[in-house]
Coordinates of C-alpha atoms in Angstrom, one line a residue:
Chain A
M1 CA 0.9 33.7 -4.9
F2 CA 0.5 31.1 -5.3
W3 CA 2.7 29.5 -3.4
N4 CA 0.9 30.5 -1.1
S5 CA -2.0 29.6 -1.5
L6 CA -1.5 25.5 -1.7
V7 CA 0.1 25.8 1.7
L8 CA -3.3 27.7 3.0
A9 CA -5.5 25.2 0.4
L10 CA -3.5 22.4 2.3
N11 CA -3.8 23.8 5.9
A12 CA -7.3 24.1 4.7
I13 CA -7.7 20.6 4.6
R14 CA -5.7 19.4 7.1
R15 CA -8.3 21.1 9.4
N16 CA -11.0 20.2 8.3
L17 CA -10.5 16.3 7.6
L18 CA -14.2 14.9 7.7
R19 CA -14.9 17.5 5.2
S20 CA -12.3 16.9 3.1
F21 CA -12.7 13.1 3.9
L22 CA -16.6 13.3 2.8
T23 CA -15.6 15.5 -0.5
V24 CA -13.1 12.8 -1.6
L25 CA -15.7 9.7 -0.8
G26 CA -18.1 11.1 -3.0
I27 CA -15.7 11.9 -5.7
I28 CA -14.2 8.1 -4.6
I29 CA -18.1 5.6 -5.3
G30 CA -19.2 7.8 -8.7
V31 CA -15.9 6.3 -10.3
A32 CA -15.5 3.3 -8.5
A33 CA -19.9 1.8 -9.1
V34 CA -19.6 3.6 -13.0
I35 CA -15.3 1.6 -14.1
T36 CA -16.6 -1.7 -12.0
M37 CA -19.6 -1.2 -13.3
V38 CA -18.4 -0.8 -17.1
T39 CA -15.6 -2.7 -16.6
I40 CA -17.4 -6.0 -15.8
G41 CA -20.2 -4.9 -17.8
R42 CA -17.0 -5.3 -21.0
G43 CA -16.8 -9.0 -19.7
A44 CA -19.7 -10.7 -19.0
T45 CA -20.1 -9.3 -23.4
Q46 CA -16.5 -10.0 -24.0
S47 CA -16.7 -13.7 -22.9
V48 CA -20.5 -14.2 -24.4
S49 CA -18.7 -13.3 -27.4
D50 CA -15.8 -15.3 -27.3
Q51 CA -18.1 -18.8 -27.2
I52 CA -19.4 -17.6 -29.9
S53 CA -16.8 -16.5 -31.7
A54 CA -15.7 -20.1 -30.7
M55 CA -18.1 -22.1 -32.0
G56 CA -17.0 -20.2 -35.7
T57 CA -19.8 -17.6 -36.6
N58 CA -19.2 -18.6 -40.2
Q59 CA -21.5 -22.0 -40.3
L60 CA -24.4 -23.7 -41.7
I61 CA -25.9 -26.9 -40.3
V62 CA -27.2 -29.4 -42.0
R63 CA -30.0 -31.4 -40.6
P64 CA -32.4 -33.1 -42.0
G65 CA -36.7 -32.0 -41.1
Q66 CA -38.3 -28.9 -41.2
R67 CA -38.2 -28.7 -37.1
R68 CA -36.8 -29.3 -33.8
G69 CA -37.0 -33.7 -33.2
S70 CA -38.8 -34.4 -36.5
G71 CA -35.8 -35.8 -37.6
S72 CA -36.5 -38.6 -36.6
N73 CA -39.1 -40.1 -40.0
T74 CA -37.0 -38.0 -42.7
P75 CA -34.3 -39.6 -43.7
N76 CA -30.5 -38.6 -43.3
F77 CA -28.1 -37.6 -45.2
K78 CA -25.1 -40.6 -46.6
Q79 CA -22.3 -39.8 -48.3
K80 CA -23.3 -38.7 -51.6
D81 CA -24.8 -35.9 -50.1
V82 CA -21.0 -34.4 -48.5
D83 CA -19.6 -35.7 -51.1
L84 CA -21.7 -34.1 -53.6
I85 CA -21.7 -30.2 -51.1
Q86 CA -18.0 -30.9 -51.1
N87 CA -17.8 -30.8 -54.9
Q88 CA -20.3 -28.8 -56.3
V89 CA -20.1 -25.7 -53.5
T90 CA -17.7 -23.0 -53.5
G91 CA -15.8 -21.4 -50.9
I92 CA -16.5 -23.7 -48.2
A93 CA -13.4 -24.2 -45.9
G94 CA -14.4 -27.5 -44.1
V95 CA -17.5 -30.2 -44.5
A96 CA -18.1 -32.2 -41.2
P97 CA -20.5 -35.3 -41.5
Y98 CA -21.4 -36.2 -38.5
S99 CA -22.9 -38.2 -36.2
T100 CA -23.6 -38.7 -32.2
V101 CA -25.1 -41.5 -30.1
S102 CA -24.6 -40.9 -26.5
A103 CA -22.1 -43.7 -25.0
N104 CA -20.4 -45.2 -21.9
V105 CA -16.9 -45.1 -21.7
I106 CA -15.0 -46.5 -19.7
A107 CA -10.7 -46.2 -17.8
Q108 CA -9.3 -46.7 -15.7
A109 CA -11.2 -48.2 -13.0
K110 CA -13.6 -44.4 -14.0
N111 CA -17.0 -44.9 -15.9
Y112 CA -18.5 -41.4 -17.6
T113 CA -21.2 -41.4 -19.7
T114 CA -20.4 -39.3 -23.1
L115 CA -21.7 -37.8 -25.9
I116 CA -19.7 -39.7 -29.1
T117 CA -19.0 -38.0 -31.7
G118 CA -18.5 -39.3 -35.0
T119 CA -16.7 -36.9 -37.8
T120 CA -14.2 -36.3 -39.5
N121 CA -11.3 -34.0 -39.6
D122 CA -13.7 -30.7 -40.4
F123 CA -15.2 -31.3 -37.8
F124 CA -12.0 -29.7 -36.3
T125 CA -12.2 -26.9 -38.7
V126 CA -15.2 -26.7 -39.0
G127 CA -16.0 -26.1 -35.5
N128 CA -12.7 -23.9 -34.4
W129 CA -11.6 -27.4 -33.1
E130 CA -8.0 -26.9 -31.9
L131 CA -5.9 -29.8 -29.9
Q132 CA -3.7 -29.4 -26.0
S133 CA -2.1 -32.7 -26.6
G134 CA -1.8 -35.1 -29.5
R135 CA -3.4 -35.3 -32.8
K136 CA -5.6 -35.4 -35.3
F137 CA -7.1 -38.2 -37.2
Q138 CA -5.4 -39.8 -40.8
Y139 CA -6.3 -40.7 -43.7
G140 CA -5.9 -44.3 -42.4
E141 CA -7.5 -43.9 -39.3
L142 CA -10.8 -42.5 -41.4
K143 CA -10.9 -44.5 -44.2
S144 CA -10.5 -48.5 -41.8
G145 CA -13.0 -47.1 -38.8
K146 CA -10.1 -47.9 -36.7
A147 CA -10.9 -47.6 -33.1
S148 CA -9.1 -43.6 -32.4
C149 CA -10.5 -40.8 -30.3
I150 CA -10.0 -37.3 -29.3
L151 CA -10.8 -36.8 -26.2
G152 CA -12.7 -33.7 -25.2
T153 CA -11.2 -31.9 -21.4
T154 CA -14.4 -32.3 -20.0
V155 CA -14.0 -36.1 -20.5
K156 CA -10.6 -36.5 -19.9
N157 CA -11.1 -34.9 -16.1
K158 CA -13.2 -37.0 -15.4
L159 CA -11.4 -40.4 -16.4
F160 CA -7.7 -39.1 -15.9
A161 CA -7.5 -36.2 -13.8
E162 CA -4.5 -34.7 -14.3
Q163 CA -2.8 -37.9 -16.7
N164 CA -1.8 -37.1 -19.4
P165 CA -4.3 -40.3 -21.8
V166 CA -2.8 -40.1 -25.3
G167 CA -1.1 -43.3 -25.6
S168 CA -4.6 -45.1 -22.8
R169 CA -6.5 -46.5 -23.5
V170 CA -10.4 -46.6 -23.1
R171 CA -12.5 -49.0 -23.0
I172 CA -16.8 -47.8 -24.3
K173 CA -19.0 -51.1 -24.9
Q174 CA -17.8 -53.3 -26.5
F175 CA -14.1 -52.7 -27.9
T176 CA -11.3 -50.7 -26.8
C177 CA -10.4 -47.9 -27.9
E178 CA -6.8 -45.6 -27.9
V179 CA -6.3 -41.9 -26.9
I180 CA -4.7 -40.7 -30.3
G181 CA -5.5 -36.4 -28.2
V182 CA -7.0 -34.5 -27.0
L183 CA -9.2 -31.5 -26.7
K184 CA -9.1 -28.1 -26.0
P185 CA -11.5 -26.5 -23.9
K186 CA -13.8 -24.5 -25.2
G187 CA -16.1 -23.9 -22.4
Q188 CA -20.1 -23.8 -22.2
S189 CA -21.6 -22.9 -25.5
T190 CA -23.9 -20.4 -25.7
W191 CA -27.3 -22.1 -25.0
G192 CA -25.2 -23.9 -21.8
T193 CA -24.8 -27.4 -23.0
D194 CA -20.8 -28.5 -22.3
Q195 CA -18.9 -28.5 -25.4
D196 CA -15.6 -29.8 -23.9
D197 CA -18.0 -33.2 -22.8
T198 CA -17.4 -35.3 -26.1
V199 CA -15.8 -38.2 -27.5
V200 CA -14.6 -38.2 -31.2
M201 CA -13.8 -41.1 -33.2
P202 CA -13.4 -40.8 -36.8
L203 CA -17.3 -41.8 -38.6
K204 CA -17.2 -44.8 -39.9
T205 CA -15.4 -46.4 -36.4
V206 CA -19.3 -44.4 -34.6
H207 CA -20.7 -45.7 -37.6
R208 CA -18.6 -49.7 -37.6
R209 CA -19.4 -49.9 -34.1
L210 CA -22.3 -47.9 -32.1
L211 CA -24.7 -47.1 -34.4
G212 CA -24.9 -50.7 -37.0
S213 CA -26.0 -48.1 -40.3
S214 CA -23.9 -45.4 -42.2
D215 CA -26.5 -42.6 -41.8
I216 CA -24.9 -38.8 -41.2
A217 CA -27.2 -36.8 -38.4
R218 CA -25.9 -33.9 -39.3
I219 CA -23.0 -32.2 -42.6
A220 CA -22.0 -28.8 -40.5
V221 CA -20.4 -26.5 -42.8
K222 CA -17.6 -23.8 -43.0
V223 CA -18.0 -20.9 -45.5
E224 CA -14.4 -18.8 -46.2
D225 CA -16.4 -15.8 -46.6
N226 CA -18.0 -14.2 -44.7
N227 CA -20.1 -12.7 -46.4
N228 CA -21.1 -15.5 -49.6
I229 CA -23.2 -17.1 -46.4
T230 CA -26.7 -17.1 -47.6
N231 CA -25.5 -18.0 -51.5
S232 CA -23.2 -21.0 -50.0
Q233 CA -27.0 -22.0 -47.9
K234 CA -29.4 -21.4 -51.6
K235 CA -26.3 -23.1 -52.9
I236 CA -26.5 -26.3 -50.8
T237 CA -30.3 -26.3 -50.2
E238 CA -30.3 -26.9 -54.2
L239 CA -28.1 -29.8 -54.5
L240 CA -29.6 -30.8 -51.3
R241 CA -33.0 -31.3 -52.4
E242 CA -31.7 -32.6 -56.0
S243 CA -30.0 -35.2 -53.6
R244 CA -32.8 -36.1 -52.5
R245 CA -35.4 -36.4 -54.8
I246 CA -38.1 -33.7 -53.7
S247 CA -40.1 -32.1 -56.5
E248 CA -40.4 -28.8 -57.6
N249 CA -43.6 -27.9 -55.5
M250 CA -42.8 -30.2 -52.0
E251 CA -41.3 -28.2 -49.2
N252 CA -37.9 -29.4 -47.5
D253 CA -36.8 -32.2 -45.6
F254 CA -34.0 -30.3 -44.0
R255 CA -32.8 -27.9 -42.9
V256 CA -30.0 -25.4 -43.4
L257 CA -29.0 -24.0 -40.4
D258 CA -27.0 -20.5 -40.5
M259 CA -25.1 -19.9 -37.4
R260 CA -24.9 -16.5 -38.0
Q261 CA -29.1 -15.8 -37.3
I262 CA -29.1 -17.8 -34.5
I263 CA -26.2 -16.0 -33.7
K264 CA -27.8 -12.4 -34.1
T265 CA -31.0 -14.0 -31.6
L266 CA -27.6 -14.7 -28.9
T267 CA -25.8 -10.9 -29.8
G268 CA -29.1 -9.1 -29.4
T269 CA -30.0 -9.9 -25.3
T270 CA -26.1 -9.0 -24.6
R271 CA -26.4 -5.8 -26.3
V272 CA -29.6 -5.1 -24.6
L273 CA -28.2 -7.0 -21.0
T274 CA -24.9 -4.1 -22.3
M275 CA -27.7 -1.4 -22.4
L276 CA -28.5 -2.2 -19.2
L277 CA -25.6 -1.4 -17.4
G278 CA -24.6 1.3 -19.4
A279 CA -28.1 3.4 -18.0
V280 CA -27.0 1.8 -14.4
A281 CA -23.6 3.3 -15.0
A282 CA -24.7 6.4 -16.5
V283 CA -26.9 6.6 -12.9
S284 CA -24.3 5.1 -11.3
L285 CA -22.1 8.4 -12.8
L286 CA -24.9 11.4 -12.6
V287 CA -25.2 9.8 -8.0
G288 CA -21.7 9.9 -8.0
G289 CA -21.5 13.4 -9.2
I290 CA -24.9 14.7 -7.9
G291 CA -22.8 13.3 -3.5
I292 CA -19.5 15.7 -5.5
M293 CA -22.4 18.7 -5.6
N294 CA -24.3 18.2 -2.7
I295 CA -21.3 17.9 -0.2
M296 CA -19.2 20.9 -2.2
L297 CA -22.0 23.1 -2.3
V298 CA -22.6 23.3 1.9
S299 CA -18.9 22.9 3.1
V300 CA -18.9 26.3 0.4
T301 CA -21.4 28.1 2.3
E302 CA -20.0 26.7 5.8
R303 CA -17.2 28.9 4.1
T304 CA -19.0 32.6 3.4
K305 CA -17.7 34.0 6.5
E306 CA -14.0 32.3 6.2
I307 CA -14.4 33.6 3.0
G308 CA -15.1 37.0 4.8
I309 CA -13.2 37.4 6.3
R310 CA -10.3 36.8 4.2
L311 CA -11.4 39.3 2.6
A312 CA -11.8 41.7 5.6
I313 CA -8.6 41.1 6.7
G314 CA -6.3 42.0 3.4
A315 CA -7.1 38.8 0.8
L316 CA -7.3 39.9 -2.9
E317 CA -10.1 38.0 -4.7
K318 CA -7.7 36.0 -6.8
H319 CA -6.1 34.8 -3.4
V320 CA -9.1 33.0 -2.1
L321 CA -10.1 32.1 -5.1
M322 CA -6.9 30.6 -5.8
Q323 CA -7.3 28.6 -2.6
F324 CA -9.6 26.9 -2.7
L325 CA -9.4 25.8 -6.2
I326 CA -6.6 24.1 -5.1
E327 CA -8.5 22.7 -2.4
S328 CA -10.7 21.3 -5.2
V329 CA -8.0 20.5 -7.3
V330 CA -6.2 18.4 -4.7
L331 CA -10.0 17.2 -3.1
S332 CA -11.2 15.6 -6.7
S333 CA -8.0 14.1 -8.0
I334 CA -7.3 12.5 -4.7
G335 CA -11.5 11.6 -5.3
G336 CA -10.8 9.7 -8.6
I337 CA -7.1 8.2 -8.0
L338 CA -9.0 6.7 -5.0
G339 CA -11.4 5.8 -7.2
L340 CA -9.4 4.5 -10.1
I341 CA -7.8 2.1 -8.0
L342 CA -11.4 1.0 -5.8
A343 CA -12.8 0.8 -9.4
T344 CA -10.0 -1.4 -10.3
G345 CA -10.5 -4.0 -6.8
L346 CA -13.5 -4.3 -6.7
S347 CA -13.6 -5.4 -10.9
I348 CA -10.8 -8.0 -10.7
F349 CA -13.3 -9.1 -7.3
G350 CA -16.2 -8.8 -9.1
A351 CA -15.4 -10.4 -12.7
S352 CA -13.3 -13.5 -10.6
L353 CA -16.3 -13.7 -8.8
M354 CA -19.0 -13.9 -12.4
G355 CA -16.4 -15.8 -14.0
V356 CA -15.5 -13.7 -17.0
P357 CA -12.6 -12.5 -17.6
F358 CA -11.0 -8.8 -16.4
L359 CA -10.5 -6.4 -19.0
F360 CA -8.8 -2.8 -18.2
D361 CA -10.9 -0.6 -19.7
L362 CA -8.9 3.0 -19.8
R363 CA -11.7 4.9 -21.7
I364 CA -14.0 4.9 -18.5
N365 CA -11.3 5.0 -16.7
I366 CA -10.1 8.3 -18.2
V367 CA -14.2 9.5 -18.6
A368 CA -15.1 9.0 -14.7
F369 CA -11.9 10.3 -13.9
L370 CA -12.6 13.8 -15.6
F371 CA -16.4 14.0 -14.3
S372 CA -15.9 12.7 -11.1
A373 CA -12.6 15.9 -10.7
S374 CA -15.0 18.6 -13.5
I375 CA -18.0 18.6 -10.9
G376 CA -15.8 18.6 -8.0
I377 CA -13.3 21.1 -9.0
L378 CA -16.5 23.1 -10.9
F379 CA -18.8 22.7 -7.8
G380 CA -16.1 23.0 -5.4
F381 CA -14.8 26.8 -7.8
V382 CA -18.1 28.3 -8.5
P383 CA -19.6 28.1 -5.7
A384 CA -15.7 29.9 -3.8
R385 CA -15.1 32.9 -6.6
R386 CA -19.6 33.7 -5.8
A387 CA -18.4 34.1 -2.5
A388 CA -15.9 35.6 -2.6
Q389 CA -17.2 38.7 -4.7
L390 CA -19.6 38.9 -2.0
N391 CA -18.6 42.1 -0.2
P392 CA -17.2 41.6 2.5
I393 CA -19.1 42.8 5.3
D394 CA -22.0 40.1 3.5
A395 CA -19.8 37.6 3.2
L396 CA -19.1 38.8 7.6
R397 CA -22.6 38.1 8.4
H398 CA -24.0 35.4 5.8
E399 CA -24.6 32.0 8.6
Chain B
M1 CA -3.1 66.1 9.3
P2 CA -6.3 64.3 9.7
L3 CA -5.9 61.0 8.6
I4 CA -9.9 61.2 7.5
Q5 CA -11.9 63.2 6.6
F6 CA -15.5 62.8 5.4
K7 CA -17.1 65.1 3.4
N8 CA -20.8 65.0 3.2
I9 CA -21.9 62.0 2.2
T10 CA -24.3 60.5 2.2
K11 CA -25.3 56.5 2.1
T12 CA -28.9 55.1 0.6
Y13 CA -29.4 50.8 0.7
G14 CA -32.0 49.8 -2.1
T15 CA -32.6 51.8 -4.6
G16 CA -36.5 52.0 -6.5
E17 CA -39.7 52.5 -3.9
N18 CA -38.0 51.2 -0.6
P19 CA -34.6 53.6 -0.6
F20 CA -33.6 53.8 3.2
P21 CA -31.4 55.8 3.7
A22 CA -27.6 55.4 6.1
L23 CA -26.1 58.5 6.0
K24 CA -27.3 62.0 5.5
G25 CA -24.2 64.2 4.7
L26 CA -21.9 63.2 7.3
N27 CA -19.3 65.2 7.8
L28 CA -17.0 64.2 10.5
T29 CA -13.0 64.1 10.4
I30 CA -10.4 62.0 12.8
D31 CA -7.2 62.3 13.6
E32 CA -4.3 60.8 14.3
G33 CA -4.2 59.1 17.3
E34 CA -7.2 59.7 18.1
F35 CA -9.9 56.8 19.5
L36 CA -13.6 58.2 18.1
A37 CA -16.2 56.8 20.1
L38 CA -19.4 56.1 17.1
M39 CA -22.6 55.9 19.6
G40 CA -26.3 55.5 18.4
P41 CA -29.2 53.5 18.1
S42 CA -30.0 51.1 15.4
G43 CA -30.2 52.4 12.4
S44 CA -28.8 55.2 13.0
G45 CA -25.7 55.7 10.3
K46 CA -23.2 54.4 12.7
S47 CA -22.1 51.2 10.8
T48 CA -22.4 52.4 7.6
T49 CA -20.0 55.2 8.8
M50 CA -17.4 52.3 10.2
N51 CA -18.2 50.3 6.2
I52 CA -17.5 53.3 4.6
A53 CA -13.9 54.2 6.7
A54 CA -12.9 50.3 6.8
C55 CA -13.7 50.2 1.8
L56 CA -15.5 48.4 2.9
D57 CA -18.1 49.9 1.3
T58 CA -19.1 53.6 -1.7
V59 CA -20.3 56.7 -0.7
T60 CA -23.8 57.3 -2.4
S61 CA -22.8 60.6 -2.9
G62 CA -19.6 62.7 -0.7
T63 CA -16.5 62.1 -0.4
Y64 CA -14.0 59.7 1.5
L65 CA -10.6 60.9 1.7
F66 CA -8.4 59.0 3.6
Q67 CA -5.0 60.5 3.6
N68 CA -6.2 62.3 1.6
V69 CA -6.9 60.2 -1.2
A70 CA -9.9 59.5 -3.2
V71 CA -10.9 56.0 -1.7
D72 CA -14.0 56.0 -3.9
K73 CA -11.8 56.7 -6.9
L74 CA -9.9 53.6 -6.2
N75 CA -10.8 50.0 -7.4
T76 CA -11.6 47.2 -5.6
H77 CA -8.1 45.4 -6.1
Q78 CA -6.1 48.8 -4.0
R79 CA -9.0 49.8 -1.4
T80 CA -8.1 46.0 -0.5
L81 CA -4.3 46.8 -0.4
L82 CA -6.0 50.0 1.5
R83 CA -7.4 47.6 4.2
R84 CA -4.1 45.4 4.3
N85 CA -2.1 47.8 5.0
F86 CA -2.9 50.6 6.8
L87 CA -6.2 49.0 8.6
G88 CA -7.2 46.7 11.7
F89 CA -10.6 45.1 12.0
I90 CA -11.7 43.8 15.9
F91 CA -15.4 42.6 15.4
Q92 CA -18.1 41.6 17.3
G93 CA -18.0 37.5 16.7
F94 CA -14.3 37.8 17.2
N95 CA -14.2 35.7 13.4
L96 CA -11.2 33.7 14.1
L97 CA -10.1 30.6 11.8
P98 CA -12.3 28.7 14.1
R99 CA -9.8 25.3 13.4
S100 CA -6.2 27.1 13.0
S101 CA -4.6 28.0 16.4
A102 CA -4.2 31.4 17.5
L103 CA -0.8 32.2 16.1
E104 CA -1.9 30.9 12.7
N105 CA -4.3 33.7 12.9
V106 CA -2.7 35.9 13.5
E107 CA -0.4 34.7 10.6
L108 CA -3.0 35.8 8.0
P109 CA -3.0 39.1 7.1
L110 CA 0.8 39.0 6.9
I111 CA 0.5 35.3 4.4
Y112 CA -1.7 38.2 2.3
R113 CA 0.8 40.2 3.2
G114 CA 3.2 38.7 0.4
D115 CA 5.8 37.9 4.2
N116 CA 7.4 35.6 4.4
K117 CA 7.6 32.2 6.8
Q118 CA 10.3 33.8 9.6
Q119 CA 9.0 37.1 9.2
R120 CA 5.0 36.0 10.4
R121 CA 6.4 33.8 12.5
S122 CA 8.2 36.6 15.2
A123 CA 5.7 39.1 14.2
A124 CA 2.7 37.3 15.6
H125 CA 4.7 36.3 18.3
Q126 CA 5.1 40.0 19.0
A127 CA 1.8 40.5 18.5
L128 CA 0.4 37.8 20.5
E129 CA 3.3 38.9 23.7
K130 CA 1.0 42.5 23.7
V131 CA -2.2 41.8 23.5
G132 CA -0.7 38.7 26.9
L133 CA -1.7 35.1 24.9
S134 CA 1.9 33.7 24.1
D135 CA 1.0 30.7 25.7
W136 CA -1.8 30.2 24.0
K137 CA -0.2 31.4 20.3
D138 CA -0.9 27.1 19.7
H139 CA -4.8 27.0 20.3
N140 CA -7.5 26.4 18.7
P141 CA -10.1 29.6 19.0
N142 CA -12.6 26.5 20.7
E143 CA -10.2 26.5 23.5
L144 CA -10.4 30.1 24.7
S145 CA -12.4 31.8 25.9
G146 CA -14.5 35.1 24.9
G147 CA -12.1 37.5 26.0
Q148 CA -9.4 35.5 24.8
Q149 CA -11.1 34.7 21.3
Q150 CA -10.8 38.9 21.6
R151 CA -7.4 39.3 22.5
V152 CA -6.5 36.6 19.8
A153 CA -8.6 38.7 17.2
I154 CA -7.0 42.1 18.4
A155 CA -3.3 41.1 17.7
R156 CA -4.5 39.7 14.7
A157 CA -5.6 43.1 13.1
I158 CA -2.6 45.0 15.1
V159 CA 0.7 42.4 13.4
T160 CA 0.3 44.6 10.3
S161 CA 0.9 48.3 12.4
P162 CA -1.9 49.3 11.3
K163 CA -2.3 53.3 11.1
I164 CA -6.0 52.3 12.6
L165 CA -7.8 49.6 14.6
L166 CA -11.3 49.5 13.8
A167 CA -13.8 47.6 16.6
D168 CA -16.7 46.7 15.7
E169 CA -18.0 46.6 19.1
P170 CA -15.2 45.2 20.2
T171 CA -17.1 44.1 24.1
G172 CA -20.2 43.3 22.0
N173 CA -20.3 39.5 23.5
L174 CA -18.4 40.1 26.6
D175 CA -18.8 40.1 30.3
S176 CA -17.6 43.5 32.2
Q177 CA -14.9 41.8 33.3
T178 CA -14.1 41.3 30.6
S179 CA -14.7 44.0 28.5
L180 CA -12.9 45.7 31.0
E181 CA -9.8 44.7 30.3
I182 CA -10.6 44.4 25.6
M183 CA -10.7 48.5 27.2
S184 CA -8.0 48.8 28.5
L185 CA -5.6 46.9 25.8
L186 CA -6.8 48.8 23.3
T187 CA -6.8 51.5 25.3
S188 CA -2.8 52.2 26.1
L189 CA -2.9 50.2 21.8
N190 CA -4.2 53.7 21.3
R191 CA -2.2 55.3 24.4
D192 CA 1.7 53.4 23.3
S193 CA 1.5 52.4 19.7
G194 CA 0.0 55.4 18.4
V195 CA -2.3 54.1 16.1
T196 CA -6.6 55.7 15.6
I197 CA -9.1 53.8 16.6
I198 CA -12.4 53.8 15.2
M199 CA -15.5 52.0 17.6
V200 CA -19.0 51.5 17.7
T201 CA -20.5 50.7 21.6
H202 CA -23.5 50.5 22.4
E203 CA -22.4 50.5 26.0
K204 CA -21.4 54.7 27.8
E205 CA -19.2 52.5 29.8
M206 CA -16.6 51.9 26.5
A207 CA -17.6 54.9 25.0
G208 CA -15.5 56.5 27.8
Y209 CA -12.2 54.5 27.6
A210 CA -12.1 57.4 24.3
S211 CA -11.0 59.8 23.6
R212 CA -13.1 62.1 21.5
V213 CA -17.2 59.9 21.6
V214 CA -19.1 60.8 18.6
Q215 CA -23.2 60.6 18.1
F216 CA -25.3 59.5 15.7
L217 CA -29.1 60.0 14.3
D218 CA -31.1 59.2 12.5
G219 CA -28.2 59.2 9.6
Q220 CA -27.0 62.6 10.7
I221 CA -24.1 63.4 13.6
R222 CA -26.2 64.8 16.8
N223 CA -24.3 67.7 18.7

């Protein structure tokens, strides 16, 4: 009986290609829309969280002044503040003092203005930087303030294109500087600045040759344990108050920023976006489902007469049911599979268009497939069952 | 031995305040090999009689015997088997599957009966030959004339070699010339293959082909 029903079902599909195609199309759209939406959404979320973790989440940044931009009239930090944090605060992975200055860098008859960062090797630990080629600073270079520099990829690309710059020299203002390494690219920071647009040099070199003072503008601190951040923040604040001789009733003239707080704001935004995408996906799944229902219901109504004919000439109820069930399963599966393929294509295309990673999400693929397929089967089967239970006379009279 | 016996059958449609009595105590016996025409105005009970004979409808009271078997005692499944093995149907509106060829339409009852492909093919070819449509077997119903479609329907009805052919106004949708062709086809099937035919018709001319005419009025036989 199954074999006969299969033949009958496949014949019915073949005989009404347009109806079959519309059914399949409904499922394809339902499946593809949801999967594409969710996959791209996940890619976007992933790229944001990648950027955030690239910056380092367990970071504290110490800066002078209370509010953004008001740091000019408050004193910068000195080396002794750095040492103090280094020696007195426990559970710290790295302390990176840094000062930045904008300067024009010249190499191979090309010039490019970028941000020079004077710092120590801790800078790489704290900021999760890795080297693409070359090496970090040697102790002697840091100590003596040697003119060595490590280029960010943006600077490297502007000045050296595809060449390996390690070993060559660049000119910055009045001195030349040996390139000892290139940073691995990190891309845009979460707030849209190009993190690779920089040249890293020993702090002392920048102090002596570019700034002419030994003031330290920022101190970045990496805390070993995420749970320890608030404690470290407190401890650093106490130490600096003491070192900067701030009396008890006076406000801090510096801030210890917790990157987590900044990140929390940013991830909050991303989360809202993800939820929005999820809602849109759910709606398209629903719309796809309703499309499937429509076509199935219309075609079964249209086929009630056919069911009547089959029953009158000797088909048992189960014959008719089996045939419609097989039809629904076949159409829904074909639609589901085509939908998965289309979704993968669209996701890859969309992801590359938006510059987010393509993340294949098995779960949403399965959910979308099963949802659409079961709607297809349910709405192909249930009305057919109703029709099969009709008195054949009534089914035959159905117009 | 009578093939079919209606014994004091009543059939009432609807319940509650407005029941409609379609049959009010019908007694009718049909022998094997008869060609019976049921006539009468609309609502006189002839179609109800057909549906009961076809095991498609149940009686309210009375007994319907098919080859001495009380059909009312059978379940839906058994009635379907009875229909499949002993009855053939011809409808006013042909009721062919629109997107299937003549051959596929004729084969359909055999598929449900479980015949294999070869049996189906040869039986379907024979039936189409009997109705003179061998050359049209690959055409879909919409490529056939009304008369041809009704002949495909007849082929589908006789392909299972039924004992009874039930024809519900088989010429109702056809012009007079084609009607005559269909009637002579039915007559020859009755004469040559000995199949019993019960036909509902409105037209006296068509009833003239039958061996016996039964007139219905208000749910009873008028004699």
